[in-house]
XYZ file of N, CA and C in Angstrom:
546
model
N 24.963 28.984 167.379
C 25.837 29.800 168.200
C 26.084 29.089 169.522
N 27.342 29.041 169.940
C 27.686 28.423 171.210
C 27.393 29.391 172.339
N 26.985 28.846 173.488
C 26.663 29.674 174.642
C 27.901 30.285 175.276
N 27.696 31.320 176.052
C 28.787 31.994 176.749
C 29.470 31.013 177.707
N 30.795 31.005 177.684
C 31.540 30.135 178.581
C 31.677 28.705 178.079
N 31.116 28.403 176.907
C 31.231 27.060 176.354
C 32.600 26.905 175.711
N 33.356 25.920 176.138
C 34.682 25.659 175.577
C 34.527 24.687 174.425
N 34.935 25.125 173.246
C 34.858 24.277 172.063
C 36.264 23.957 171.574
N 36.466 22.737 171.091
C 37.732 22.342 170.481
C 37.438 21.770 169.095
N 38.353 22.018 168.173
C 38.207 21.469 166.837
C 38.762 20.054 166.807
N 38.034 19.158 166.184
C 38.471 17.772 166.057
C 38.329 17.338 164.596
N 39.465 16.979 163.956
C 39.364 16.447 162.601
C 38.499 15.186 162.624
N 37.756 14.891 161.618
C 37.813 15.452 160.282
C 36.881 16.625 160.035
N 36.409 17.310 161.059
C 35.586 18.494 160.818
C 34.462 18.700 161.809
N 34.782 18.749 163.103
C 33.760 18.965 164.126
C 34.256 19.935 165.183
N 33.361 20.755 165.692
C 33.613 21.492 166.922
C 32.978 20.656 168.028
N 33.768 20.255 169.006
C 33.260 19.481 170.133
C 33.087 20.461 171.286
N 31.906 20.477 171.892
C 31.609 21.475 172.910
C 30.644 20.923 173.946
N 30.480 21.665 175.047
C 29.518 21.325 176.086
C 28.143 21.813 175.705
N 27.174 21.657 176.617
C 25.805 22.081 176.323
C 25.748 23.585 176.048
N 24.954 23.982 175.070
C 24.912 25.385 174.661
C 23.994 26.234 175.536
N 23.115 25.623 176.294
C 22.204 26.415 177.112
C 22.768 26.721 178.490
N 24.005 26.272 178.767
C 24.627 26.531 180.055
C 24.136 25.611 181.153
N 23.198 24.757 180.836
C 22.652 23.829 181.822
C 23.031 22.410 181.444
N 23.102 21.558 182.432
C 23.364 20.151 182.173
C 24.830 19.879 181.915
N 25.061 18.754 181.289
C 26.427 18.337 180.992
C 26.420 17.608 179.677
N 27.555 17.095 179.316
C 27.649 16.313 178.091
C 28.455 17.010 177.024
N 28.851 16.213 176.041
C 29.591 16.716 174.892
C 28.733 16.605 173.640
N 28.859 17.609 172.801
C 28.130 17.674 171.544
C 29.119 17.901 170.415
N 28.794 17.441 169.231
C 29.608 17.672 168.040
C 28.816 18.532 167.063
N 29.517 19.480 166.469
C 28.907 20.377 165.492
C 29.739 20.281 164.222
N 29.196 19.705 163.141
C 29.951 19.641 161.890
C 30.386 21.049 161.477
N 31.683 21.196 161.145
C 32.240 22.527 160.940
C 33.321 22.484 159.875
N 33.346 23.479 158.989
C 34.342 23.569 157.924
C 35.423 24.575 158.309
N 36.684 24.125 158.323
C 37.789 25.060 158.562
C 37.992 25.979 157.361
N 37.642 25.512 156.174
C 37.836 26.316 154.970
C 36.934 27.552 154.963
N 35.681 27.380 155.379
C 34.727 28.496 155.353
C 34.474 29.097 156.736
N 34.963 28.399 157.787
C 34.693 28.795 159.177
C 33.202 28.901 159.451
N 32.468 27.958 158.872
C 31.010 27.917 159.020
C 30.567 26.509 159.400
N 29.458 26.399 160.168
C 28.900 25.064 160.447
C 28.394 24.437 159.154
N 28.472 23.101 159.095
C 27.998 22.382 157.907
C 26.848 21.436 158.218
N 26.317 21.506 159.430
C 25.213 20.637 159.815
C 24.752 20.978 161.222
N 23.844 20.156 161.724
C 23.296 20.364 163.054
C 24.132 19.644 164.106
N 24.098 20.163 165.349
C 24.808 19.514 166.448
C 24.156 18.179 166.780
N 24.956 17.274 167.316
C 24.439 15.984 167.766
C 25.219 15.548 168.998
N 24.611 14.745 169.882
C 25.286 14.346 171.122
C 26.412 13.357 170.873
N 27.497 13.512 171.655
C 28.624 12.580 171.615
C 28.571 11.672 172.834
N 28.466 12.278 174.027
C 28.396 11.522 175.277
C 27.692 12.388 176.314
N 26.628 11.864 176.907
C 25.824 12.623 177.869
C 26.581 12.951 179.149
N 27.645 12.210 179.451
C 28.400 12.447 180.681
C 29.824 12.933 180.399
N 30.117 13.318 179.157
C 31.463 13.730 178.786
C 31.747 15.187 179.084
N 33.025 15.509 179.291
C 33.474 16.895 179.459
C 34.955 16.974 179.129
N 35.491 18.178 179.075
C 36.935 18.419 178.882
C 37.481 17.667 177.673
N 36.973 17.959 176.495
C 37.373 17.250 175.281
C 38.668 17.784 174.698
N 39.382 16.889 174.005
C 40.593 17.231 173.263
C 40.662 16.317 172.051
N 41.051 16.864 170.905
C 41.137 16.056 169.692
C 42.540 16.038 169.135
N 42.951 14.891 168.592
C 44.265 14.792 167.957
C 44.109 15.028 166.458
N 45.226 15.152 165.750
C 45.202 15.431 164.317
C 44.614 14.286 163.498
N 44.640 13.047 164.045
C 44.089 11.914 163.297
C 42.600 11.701 163.563
N 41.977 12.618 164.319
C 40.549 12.526 164.581
C 40.189 11.806 165.861
N 41.177 11.364 166.641
C 40.901 10.714 167.918
C 40.413 11.757 168.912
N 39.375 11.433 169.646
C 38.795 12.336 170.631
C 39.026 11.780 172.022
N 39.560 12.601 172.925
C 39.749 12.224 174.326
C 38.892 13.150 175.173
N 38.285 12.594 176.221
C 37.490 13.427 177.114
C 37.305 12.723 178.449
N 36.857 13.489 179.434
C 36.590 12.961 180.759
C 35.165 12.434 180.799
N 34.984 11.235 181.351
C 33.654 10.640 181.504
C 33.194 10.890 182.928
N 32.273 11.829 183.112
C 31.830 12.202 184.441
C 30.905 11.163 185.075
N 30.495 10.152 184.325
C 29.631 9.112 184.886
C 30.420 8.129 185.737
N 31.737 8.099 185.575
C 32.580 7.179 186.327
C 32.820 7.757 187.712
N 32.457 7.019 188.748
C 32.677 7.476 190.116
C 33.632 6.535 190.795
N 34.829 7.036 191.089
C 35.859 6.237 191.707
C 36.900 7.168 192.293
N 37.630 6.699 193.296
C 38.728 7.494 193.837
C 39.821 7.616 192.791
N 39.952 6.598 191.936
C 40.931 6.623 190.858
C 40.192 6.512 189.534
N 40.678 7.251 188.565
C 40.077 7.245 187.240
C 41.120 6.764 186.247
N 40.659 6.271 185.114
C 41.590 5.857 184.087
C 41.121 6.367 182.743
N 42.080 6.598 181.884
C 41.789 7.002 180.525
C 41.405 5.756 179.750
N 40.512 5.904 178.800
C 40.125 4.749 178.003
C 39.864 5.163 176.568
N 40.009 4.206 175.664
C 39.694 4.406 174.257
C 38.271 3.924 174.034
N 37.541 4.667 173.242
C 36.195 4.268 172.837
C 36.082 4.428 171.329
N 35.237 3.612 170.735
C 34.991 3.735 169.302
C 34.124 4.969 169.063
N 33.948 5.327 167.820
C 33.101 6.487 167.500
C 31.650 6.251 167.890
N 31.259 5.003 168.088
C 29.891 4.702 168.518
C 29.773 4.620 170.042
N 30.882 4.821 170.756
C 30.863 4.814 172.220
C 31.247 3.500 172.857
N 31.535 2.485 172.055
C 31.922 1.178 172.594
C 33.287 1.270 173.274
N 33.391 0.745 174.500
C 34.649 0.752 175.238
C 35.630 -0.206 174.581
N 36.798 0.332 174.175
C 37.817 -0.480 173.517
C 38.904 -0.920 174.484
N 39.054 -0.218 175.603
C 40.049 -0.607 176.595
C 40.629 0.583 177.326
N 41.158 0.312 178.520
C 41.792 1.345 179.328
C 43.226 1.548 178.859
N 43.727 2.765 179.034
C 45.108 3.089 178.669
C 45.754 3.874 179.790
N 47.070 3.865 179.837
C 47.781 4.611 180.871
C 47.623 3.936 182.214
N 47.805 4.713 183.269
C 47.657 4.223 184.626
C 46.503 4.941 185.295
N 45.791 4.238 186.180
C 44.731 4.877 186.949
C 45.355 5.970 187.809
N 44.606 7.057 188.001
C 45.124 8.196 188.746
C 43.958 8.917 189.407
N 44.231 9.556 190.537
C 43.196 10.280 191.272
C 42.841 11.584 190.563
N 41.567 11.881 190.529
C 41.060 13.200 190.122
C 41.547 13.676 188.760
N 41.446 12.868 187.747
C 41.857 13.276 186.399
C 40.823 14.249 185.826
N 41.330 15.338 185.234
C 40.464 16.274 184.506
C 41.285 16.948 183.417
N 40.645 17.713 182.587
C 41.277 18.527 181.554
C 42.267 17.722 180.707
N 41.776 16.691 180.073
C 42.605 15.826 179.232
C 42.952 16.549 177.932
N 44.237 16.544 177.574
C 44.695 17.113 176.299
C 45.515 16.048 175.583
N 45.029 15.577 174.464
C 45.688 14.527 173.693
C 46.790 15.142 172.835
N 47.951 14.507 172.797
C 49.070 15.008 171.985
C 48.702 14.940 170.507
N 49.370 15.750 169.662
C 49.042 15.738 168.230
C 49.156 14.363 167.576
N 50.080 13.517 168.052
C 50.217 12.179 167.458
C 49.325 11.138 168.131
N 48.578 11.524 169.175
C 47.662 10.604 169.847
C 48.342 9.581 170.742
N 49.641 9.708 170.982
C 50.384 8.726 171.772
C 50.481 9.081 173.252
N 50.232 10.349 173.597
C 50.326 10.801 174.988
C 49.131 11.679 175.319
N 48.862 11.797 176.603
C 47.799 12.686 177.067
C 48.305 13.460 178.277
N 48.138 14.772 178.248
C 48.429 15.602 179.417
C 47.129 15.731 180.194
N 47.195 15.557 181.499
C 46.007 15.657 182.345
C 46.323 16.511 183.562
N 45.275 17.023 184.169
C 45.400 17.702 185.445
C 44.952 16.707 186.503
N 45.731 16.598 187.585
C 45.382 15.684 188.671
C 45.834 16.273 189.999
N 44.987 16.138 190.972
C 45.392 16.498 192.330
C 45.509 15.196 193.097
N 46.738 14.724 193.187
C 47.024 13.474 193.874
C 46.738 13.613 195.366
N 46.442 12.499 195.998
C 46.211 12.479 197.438
C 47.445 13.042 198.137
N 47.244 14.006 199.031
C 48.351 14.613 199.764
C 48.862 15.902 199.141
N 48.538 16.170 197.889
C 48.958 17.426 197.259
C 47.929 18.513 197.537
N 48.408 19.710 197.799
C 47.506 20.832 198.056
C 46.914 21.395 196.775
N 47.654 21.314 195.691
C 47.218 21.938 194.437
C 47.320 20.946 193.275
N 46.529 21.163 192.232
C 46.599 20.290 191.052
C 47.902 20.474 190.277
N 48.366 19.408 189.651
C 49.563 19.419 188.813
C 49.233 18.838 187.445
N 50.154 19.038 186.507
C 50.037 18.469 185.168
C 50.847 17.171 185.127
N 50.249 16.139 184.577
C 50.904 14.844 184.388
C 50.823 14.477 182.916
N 51.790 13.722 182.429
C 51.761 13.239 181.045
C 51.684 11.719 181.082
N 50.643 11.190 180.462
C 50.453 9.741 180.347
C 50.963 9.295 178.982
N 51.856 8.322 178.965
C 52.285 7.678 177.730
C 51.278 6.552 177.485
N 50.455 6.704 176.472
C 49.337 5.786 176.256
C 49.781 4.450 175.676
N 50.956 4.389 175.072
C 51.432 3.126 174.507
C 52.217 2.311 175.524
N 52.834 2.977 176.492
C 53.649 2.278 177.493
C 52.942 2.132 178.833
N 51.737 2.679 178.951
C 50.959 2.618 180.201
C 51.760 3.177 181.373
N 52.399 4.327 181.148
C 53.160 4.968 182.219
C 52.756 6.437 182.297
N 53.123 7.081 183.393
C 52.834 8.505 183.541
C 54.016 9.196 184.199
N 54.150 10.491 183.905
C 55.228 11.304 184.428
C 54.649 12.621 184.922
N 55.061 13.016 186.101
C 54.612 14.297 186.634
C 55.409 15.405 185.954
N 54.702 16.398 185.394
C 55.347 17.475 184.661
C 55.584 18.709 185.533
N 54.662 18.998 186.448
C 54.794 20.197 187.283
C 54.845 19.813 188.755
N 55.590 20.602 189.523
C 55.793 20.313 190.938
C 55.586 21.532 191.827
N 55.290 22.681 191.249
C 55.185 23.904 192.008
C 53.980 23.868 192.942
N 54.017 24.706 193.970
C 52.926 24.763 194.945
C 51.896 25.807 194.522
N 51.508 25.755 193.255
C 50.485 26.625 192.694
C 49.536 25.717 191.919
N 48.449 26.263 191.475
C 47.529 25.501 190.648
C 47.996 25.549 189.201
N 48.306 24.390 188.634
C 48.643 24.282 187.218
C 47.480 23.579 186.520
N 47.023 24.167 185.408
C 45.838 23.636 184.737
C 45.870 23.985 183.253
N 44.859 23.545 182.541
C 44.631 23.864 181.125
C 45.815 23.512 180.222
N 46.312 22.265 180.249
C 47.436 21.916 179.386
C 47.042 21.935 177.908
N 47.971 22.401 177.075
C 47.790 22.398 175.617
C 49.121 22.040 174.977
N 49.105 21.152 174.004
C 50.319 20.678 173.338
C 50.737 21.642 172.236
N 52.037 21.773 172.024
C 52.542 22.490 170.854
C 52.255 21.604 169.640
N 52.204 22.190 168.437
C 51.947 21.367 167.245
C 52.959 20.230 167.057
N 54.203 20.439 167.494
C 55.229 19.395 167.350
C 55.083 18.293 168.397
N 54.361 18.566 169.491
C 54.223 17.604 170.574
C 55.405 17.598 171.524
N 56.352 18.505 171.327
C 57.546 18.538 172.179
C 57.378 19.414 173.415
N 56.382 20.295 173.420
C 56.177 21.190 174.557
C 54.711 21.226 174.954
N 54.503 21.606 176.215
C 53.153 21.791 176.731
C 53.084 23.193 177.326
N 52.038 23.918 176.989
C 51.759 25.225 177.577
C 50.632 25.012 178.568
N 50.721 25.665 179.733
C 49.701 25.492 180.764
C 49.545 26.776 181.561
N 48.427 26.872 182.260
C 48.117 28.039 183.084
C 48.559 27.781 184.513
N 49.177 28.796 185.123
C 49.566 28.740 186.528
C 48.810 29.837 187.262
N 48.147 29.467 188.353
C 47.423 30.435 189.165
C 48.103 30.552 190.522
N 48.537 31.772 190.844
C 49.137 32.085 192.142
C 48.298 33.181 192.765
N 47.438 32.818 193.702
C 46.516 33.799 194.275
C 45.581 34.299 193.195
N 45.608 35.622 192.916
C 44.753 36.182 191.863
C 45.515 36.400 190.558
N 46.802 36.010 190.510
C 47.620 36.167 189.304
C 47.605 34.889 188.472
N 47.527 35.070 187.161
C 47.582 33.956 186.222
C 48.733 34.168 185.251
N 49.413 33.099 184.904
C 50.489 33.133 183.922
C 50.347 31.942 182.995
N 50.893 32.085 181.792
C 51.032 30.945 180.893
C 52.492 30.532 180.924
N 52.728 29.244 181.113
C 54.078 28.690 181.168
C 54.229 27.679 180.045
N 55.477 27.455 179.638
C 55.796 26.458 178.617
C 56.896 25.563 179.175
N 56.752 24.272 178.931
C 57.751 23.322 179.428
C 57.874 22.165 178.445
N 59.069 21.589 178.364
C 59.259 20.408 177.527
C 58.323 19.308 178.005
N 57.670 18.619 177.075
C 56.691 17.592 177.429
C 57.322 16.409 178.147
N 58.635 16.223 177.997
C 59.295 15.126 178.710
C 59.755 15.542 180.111
N 59.466 16.787 180.496
C 59.783 17.259 181.844
C 61.187 17.790 182.011
N 62.002 17.761 180.971
C 63.368 18.266 181.102
C 63.370 19.792 181.062
N 64.380 20.387 181.663
C 64.509 21.841 181.657
C 63.538 22.508 182.613
N 63.693 23.798 182.730
C 62.834 24.593 183.601
C 61.658 25.149 182.821
N 60.545 25.434 183.509
C 59.424 26.079 182.830
C 59.805 27.504 182.403
N 59.237 27.948 181.300
C 59.492 29.283 180.761
C 58.192 30.073 180.770
N 58.243 31.314 181.255
C 57.057 32.186 181.252
C 56.775 32.612 179.815
N 55.549 32.351 179.342
C 55.124 32.760 178.023
C 54.385 34.087 178.121
N 53.533 34.217 179.140
C 52.729 35.416 179.327
C 52.409 35.552 180.803
N 52.661 36.717 181.369
C 52.360 36.948 182.792
C 51.144 37.830 182.895
């Protein structure tokens, strides 16, 4: 059983990736899990002792924040399933958190509070072109990006004071944001 407040994400080919279950410490754990039976199929095991904010793509690629890295700028990187660093991707950026990998694994939506900005915004990193695009510009806190199954839209949370809304926007930044739930 996962602890209260533990955020778990499903990652093919059959794992729930989650934080520590006792509410203490940090790190990412994998729990073998069957979508067919909605039951665990094995015991949990550690993925990365300093990992957080996991996201999985449909091909089984796992993206997460490495909290062991201390720098004014952070970069996304690919690692093998054994943890070996395969290389950096995208562009370095200040305060990256809440990484959400697109369904095709080619882009990543992240939350970043750039130097000089009062509130965090959503950015989209194109992992093949090593470029990034700012998706949100409002003077509110935008967080928790999630990709649509097609990869054409991103849904995210907007916090204005004590009010929260879910917004939807084209992943390429075109058009205006649409309120999904207020």
